[in-house]
Coordinates of C-alpha atoms in Angstrom, one line a residue:
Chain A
X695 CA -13.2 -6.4 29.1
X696 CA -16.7 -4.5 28.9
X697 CA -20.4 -4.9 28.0
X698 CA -21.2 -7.7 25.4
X699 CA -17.8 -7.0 23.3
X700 CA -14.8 -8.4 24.6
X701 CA -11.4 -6.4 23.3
X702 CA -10.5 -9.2 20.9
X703 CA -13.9 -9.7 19.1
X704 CA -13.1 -6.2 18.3
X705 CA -10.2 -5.8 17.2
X706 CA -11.4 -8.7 14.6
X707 CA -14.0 -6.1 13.1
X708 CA -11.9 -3.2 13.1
X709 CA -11.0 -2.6 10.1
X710 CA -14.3 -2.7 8.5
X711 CA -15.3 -0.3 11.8
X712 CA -13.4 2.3 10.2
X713 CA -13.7 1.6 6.7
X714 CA -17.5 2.4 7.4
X715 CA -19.0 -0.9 6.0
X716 CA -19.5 -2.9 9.2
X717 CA -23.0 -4.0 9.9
X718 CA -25.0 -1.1 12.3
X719 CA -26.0 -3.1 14.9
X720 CA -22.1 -4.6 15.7
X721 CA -21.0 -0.5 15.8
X722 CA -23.5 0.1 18.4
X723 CA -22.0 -2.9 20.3
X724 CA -18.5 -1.6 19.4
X725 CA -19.5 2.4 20.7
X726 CA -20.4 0.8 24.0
X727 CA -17.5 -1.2 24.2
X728 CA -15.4 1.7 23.5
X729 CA -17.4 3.8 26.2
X730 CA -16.4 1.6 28.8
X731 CA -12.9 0.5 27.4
X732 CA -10.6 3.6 27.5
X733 CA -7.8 1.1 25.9
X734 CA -9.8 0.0 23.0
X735 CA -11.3 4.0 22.1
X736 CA -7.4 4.8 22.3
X737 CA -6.9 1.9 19.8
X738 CA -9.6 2.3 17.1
X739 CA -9.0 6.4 17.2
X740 CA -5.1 5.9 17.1
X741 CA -5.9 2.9 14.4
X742 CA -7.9 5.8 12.4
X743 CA -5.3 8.8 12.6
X744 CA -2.8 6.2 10.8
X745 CA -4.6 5.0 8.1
X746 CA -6.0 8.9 8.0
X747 CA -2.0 9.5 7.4
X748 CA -1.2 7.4 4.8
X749 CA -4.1 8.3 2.6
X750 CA -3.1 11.7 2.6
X751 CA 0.4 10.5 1.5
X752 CA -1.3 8.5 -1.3
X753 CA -3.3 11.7 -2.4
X754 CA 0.4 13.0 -4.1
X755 CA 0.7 12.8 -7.3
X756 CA 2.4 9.9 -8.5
X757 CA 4.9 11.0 -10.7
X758 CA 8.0 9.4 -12.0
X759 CA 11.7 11.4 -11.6
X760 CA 11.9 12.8 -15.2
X761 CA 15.5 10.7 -15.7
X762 CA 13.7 7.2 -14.7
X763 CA 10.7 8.4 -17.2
X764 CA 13.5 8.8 -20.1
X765 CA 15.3 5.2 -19.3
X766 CA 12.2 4.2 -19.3
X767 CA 10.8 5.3 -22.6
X768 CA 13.9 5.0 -24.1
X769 CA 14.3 0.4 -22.9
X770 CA 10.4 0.6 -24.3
X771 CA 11.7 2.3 -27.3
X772 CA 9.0 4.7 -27.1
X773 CA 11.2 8.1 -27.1
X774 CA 9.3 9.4 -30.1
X775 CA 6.1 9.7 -28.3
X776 CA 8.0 10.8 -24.6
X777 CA 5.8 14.2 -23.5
X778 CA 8.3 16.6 -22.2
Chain B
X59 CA -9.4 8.2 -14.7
X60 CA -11.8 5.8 -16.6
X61 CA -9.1 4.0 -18.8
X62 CA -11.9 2.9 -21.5
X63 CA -12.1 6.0 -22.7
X64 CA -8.4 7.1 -22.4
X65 CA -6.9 3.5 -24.0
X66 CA -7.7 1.6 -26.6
X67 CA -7.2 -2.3 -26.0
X68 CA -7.7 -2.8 -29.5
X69 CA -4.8 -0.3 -30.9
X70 CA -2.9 -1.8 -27.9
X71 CA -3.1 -5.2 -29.6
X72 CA -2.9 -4.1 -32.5
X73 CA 0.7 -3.2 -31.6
X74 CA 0.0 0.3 -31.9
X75 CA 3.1 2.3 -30.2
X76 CA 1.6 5.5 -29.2
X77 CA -1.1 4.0 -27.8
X78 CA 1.0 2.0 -25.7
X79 CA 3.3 5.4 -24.6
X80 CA -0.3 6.6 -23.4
X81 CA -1.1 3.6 -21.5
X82 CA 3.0 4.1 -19.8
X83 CA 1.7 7.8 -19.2
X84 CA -1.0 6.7 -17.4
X85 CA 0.2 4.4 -15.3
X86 CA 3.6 4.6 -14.5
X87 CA 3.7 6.8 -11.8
X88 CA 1.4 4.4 -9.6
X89 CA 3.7 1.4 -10.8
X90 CA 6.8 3.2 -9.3
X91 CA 5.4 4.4 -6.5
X92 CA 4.0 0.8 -5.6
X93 CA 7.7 -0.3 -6.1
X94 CA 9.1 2.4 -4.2
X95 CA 7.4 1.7 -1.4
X96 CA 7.4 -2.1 -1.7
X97 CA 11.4 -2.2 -1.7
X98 CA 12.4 1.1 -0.4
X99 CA 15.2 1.7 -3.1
X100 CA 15.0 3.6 -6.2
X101 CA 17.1 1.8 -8.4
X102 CA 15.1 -2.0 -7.2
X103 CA 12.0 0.4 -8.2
X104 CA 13.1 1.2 -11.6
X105 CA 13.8 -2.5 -12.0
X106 CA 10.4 -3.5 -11.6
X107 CA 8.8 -0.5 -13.4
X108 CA 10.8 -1.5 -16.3
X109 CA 10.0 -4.9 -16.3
X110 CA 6.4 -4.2 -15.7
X111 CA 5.9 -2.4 -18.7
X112 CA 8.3 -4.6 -21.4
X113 CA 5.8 -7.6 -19.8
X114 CA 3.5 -5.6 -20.4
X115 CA 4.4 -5.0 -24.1
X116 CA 5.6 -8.6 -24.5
X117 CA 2.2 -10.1 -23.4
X118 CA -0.3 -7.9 -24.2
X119 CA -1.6 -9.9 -27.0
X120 CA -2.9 -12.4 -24.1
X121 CA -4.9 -10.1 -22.2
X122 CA -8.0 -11.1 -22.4
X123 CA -9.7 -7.7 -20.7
X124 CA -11.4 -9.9 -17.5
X125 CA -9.7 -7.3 -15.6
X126 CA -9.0 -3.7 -16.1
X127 CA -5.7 -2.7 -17.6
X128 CA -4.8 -0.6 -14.6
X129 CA -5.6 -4.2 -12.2
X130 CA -3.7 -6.5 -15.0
X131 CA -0.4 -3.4 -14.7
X132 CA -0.8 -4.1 -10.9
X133 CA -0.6 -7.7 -10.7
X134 CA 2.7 -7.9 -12.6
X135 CA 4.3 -5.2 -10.8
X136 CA 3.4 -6.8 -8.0
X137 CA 4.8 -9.7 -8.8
X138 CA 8.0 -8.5 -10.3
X139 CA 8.3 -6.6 -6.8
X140 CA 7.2 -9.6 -4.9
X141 CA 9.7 -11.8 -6.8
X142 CA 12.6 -9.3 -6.6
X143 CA 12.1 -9.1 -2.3
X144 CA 12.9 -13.1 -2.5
X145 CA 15.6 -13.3 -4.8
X146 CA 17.3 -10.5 -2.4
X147 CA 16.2 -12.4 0.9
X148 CA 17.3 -15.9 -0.1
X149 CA 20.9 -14.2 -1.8
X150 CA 20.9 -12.7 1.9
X151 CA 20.4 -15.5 4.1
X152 CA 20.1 -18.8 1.9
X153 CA 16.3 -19.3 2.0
X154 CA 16.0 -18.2 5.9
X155 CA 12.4 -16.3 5.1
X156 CA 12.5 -15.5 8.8
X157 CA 11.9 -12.0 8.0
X158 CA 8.3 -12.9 6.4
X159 CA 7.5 -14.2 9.5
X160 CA 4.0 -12.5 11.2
X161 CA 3.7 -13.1 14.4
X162 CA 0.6 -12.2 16.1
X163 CA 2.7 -10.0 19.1
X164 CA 3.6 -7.5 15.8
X165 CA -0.3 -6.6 15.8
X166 CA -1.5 -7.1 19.1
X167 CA -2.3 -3.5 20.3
X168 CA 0.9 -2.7 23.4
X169 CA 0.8 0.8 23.4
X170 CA -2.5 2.7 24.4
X171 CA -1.0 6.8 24.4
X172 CA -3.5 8.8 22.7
X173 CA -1.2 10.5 20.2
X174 CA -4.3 12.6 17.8
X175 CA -3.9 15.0 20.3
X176 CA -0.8 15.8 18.8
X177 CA -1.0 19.3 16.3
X178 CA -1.2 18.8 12.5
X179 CA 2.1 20.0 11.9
X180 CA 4.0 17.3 13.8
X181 CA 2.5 14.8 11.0
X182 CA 3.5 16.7 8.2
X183 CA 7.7 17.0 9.0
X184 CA 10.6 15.4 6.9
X185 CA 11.1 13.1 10.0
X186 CA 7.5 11.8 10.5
X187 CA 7.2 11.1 7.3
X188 CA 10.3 9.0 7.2
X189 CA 8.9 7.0 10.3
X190 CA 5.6 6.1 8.0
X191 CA 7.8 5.0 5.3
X192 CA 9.8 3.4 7.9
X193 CA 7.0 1.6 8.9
X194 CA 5.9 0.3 5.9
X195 CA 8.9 -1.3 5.2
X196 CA 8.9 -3.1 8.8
X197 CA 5.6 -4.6 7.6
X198 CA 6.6 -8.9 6.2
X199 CA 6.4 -8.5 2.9
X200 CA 2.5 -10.6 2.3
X201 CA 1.0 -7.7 4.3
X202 CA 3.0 -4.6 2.7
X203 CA 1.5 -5.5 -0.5
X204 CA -1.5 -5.8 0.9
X205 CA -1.9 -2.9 2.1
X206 CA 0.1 -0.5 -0.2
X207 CA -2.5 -1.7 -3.3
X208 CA -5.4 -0.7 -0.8
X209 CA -4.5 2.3 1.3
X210 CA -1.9 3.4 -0.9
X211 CA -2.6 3.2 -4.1
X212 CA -6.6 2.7 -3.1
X213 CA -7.7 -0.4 -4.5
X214 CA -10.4 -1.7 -3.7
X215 CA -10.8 -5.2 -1.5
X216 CA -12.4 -6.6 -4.2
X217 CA -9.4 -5.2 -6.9
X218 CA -6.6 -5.8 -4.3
X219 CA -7.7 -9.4 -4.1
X220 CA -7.7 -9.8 -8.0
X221 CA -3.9 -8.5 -8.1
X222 CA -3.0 -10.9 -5.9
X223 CA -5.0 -14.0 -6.4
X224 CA -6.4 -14.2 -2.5
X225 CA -9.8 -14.4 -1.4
X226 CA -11.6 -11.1 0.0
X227 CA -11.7 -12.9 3.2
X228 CA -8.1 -13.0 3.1
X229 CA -7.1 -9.7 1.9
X230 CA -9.4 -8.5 4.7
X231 CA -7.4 -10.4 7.1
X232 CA -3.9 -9.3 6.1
X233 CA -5.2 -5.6 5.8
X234 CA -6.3 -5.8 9.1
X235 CA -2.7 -7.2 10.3
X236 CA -0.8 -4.8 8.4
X237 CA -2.9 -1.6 9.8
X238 CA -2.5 -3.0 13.4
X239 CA 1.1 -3.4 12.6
X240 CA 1.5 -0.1 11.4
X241 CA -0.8 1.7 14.9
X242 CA 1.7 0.3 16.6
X243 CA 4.6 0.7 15.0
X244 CA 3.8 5.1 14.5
X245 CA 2.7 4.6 18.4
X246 CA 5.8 4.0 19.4
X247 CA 7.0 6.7 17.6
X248 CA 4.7 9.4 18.1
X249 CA 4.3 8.2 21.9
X250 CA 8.0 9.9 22.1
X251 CA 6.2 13.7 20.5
X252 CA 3.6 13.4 22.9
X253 CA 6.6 13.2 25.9
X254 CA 8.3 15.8 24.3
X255 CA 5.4 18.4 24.3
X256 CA 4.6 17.2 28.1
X257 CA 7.9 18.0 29.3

């Protein structure tokens, strides 16, 4: 536990930390947490990398396997309009 | 994609069938891929993707266009996903829904290695991307949705808590859980590459 931040009032505001939308002053008290708290910077920096991760899975195009796109089309009775 | 100017609600109603293939073009993919990842098996996945879309097609007539087509698509699928996960847990262990459980140890942060330092290339292998999946589907099943309509399929707060008929507060608060889950869970795992490159 450091400066006016404890670790757990942290970890409270964490995700908007990272998500960029938390209010200015409570970063600055978060930074100087984190300057003190080797723990906590391992945390929000480890926290970061994994969401960092699965947006870059998300970025894939979501396409469907061409045989589930036929079942598909064909339950929905929609074959005549099925782009190859 | 803005949907408004790719479908037509009114044709839709109208019980127009190519406009309805469009709106199937359009979305599918994210409706399987939400499913994928909610149940982890392909055939479950085609399930709900079916039954998403003949809702869909059933019950169009009583959309009333409050949300956007694209939100309305989500909410069923997650439901049809959300519904599927319980009939399978309660023909497993008669109503034991144990394994929705969140416990506040699954979040806590326990391990502090620094593994960013790792290369790029260590993130991007058949095995580390089996452990994300992995660890997505350790996630109980109120904070997997949760966070595969927001990081994975990139909702917003606001959308996410449409979908699922929570509060923003409360989306906010199962996000959080389910990333801290998560950090912990790849931690463990990528706490192993970091040994490896040491030794």
């Amino acid at each position: 536990m450091s400066g006016q931040v404890r670790c757990q009032d942290l970890l409270a505001s964490l995700s908007d930390y990272v998500d960029g939308v938390l209010d200015e002053a409570l970063c600055r008290e978060i930074e100087a947490h984190m300057a003190a708290c080797p723990n906590c910077r391992v945390v929000v920096d480890t926290l970061r990398k994994t969401i960092y991760l699965y947006h870059q899975m998300s970025k894939e195009p979501a396409t469907l396997p061409s045989v589930v796109q036929e079942r598909l089309y064909r339950m929905l009775h929609l074959d005549d309009y099925r782009k190859l | 994609m803005d949907e408004a100017s790719v479908i037509s609600l009114e044709a839709l109603k109208q019980g127009d069938r190519q406009e309805f293939a469009r709106l199937v073009d359009l979305y599918a993919g994210q409706v399987y891929r939400l499913a994928l990842k909610m149940l982890n098996d392909p055939l479950d996945a085609e399930d709900v993707l079916q039954n998403t879309f003949l809702k869909a097609l059933q019950s169009i007539d009583t959309f009333e266009g409050r949300s956007s087509l694209s939100t309305w698509l989500y909410r069923i699928a997650a439901n049809e996903a959300l519904m599927l996960l319980r009939r399978q847990r309660s023909e497993v262990s008669l109503g034991d829904s144990s394994s929705d459980d969140d416990h506040d140890d699954e979040y806590t942060p326990r391990e502090f290695t620094d593994w960013c330092c790792l290369p790029e290339e260590e993130f991007l292998t058949a095995e580390s991307r089996q452990a994300l999946d992995d660890a997505i589907q350790k996630l109980p099943e109120k904070l997997r949705i949760v966070f595969v309509l927001r990081d994975i399929e990139g909702l917003s707060i606001e959308e996410t808590s449409r979908v699922l008929g929570l509060s923003e507060a409360a989306v906010k608060t199962r996000l959080l859980r389910a990333r801290l889950h998560l950090r912990n869970t790849l931690s463990f795992y990528f706490r192993e590459r970091v040994a490896e490159r040491k030794s």
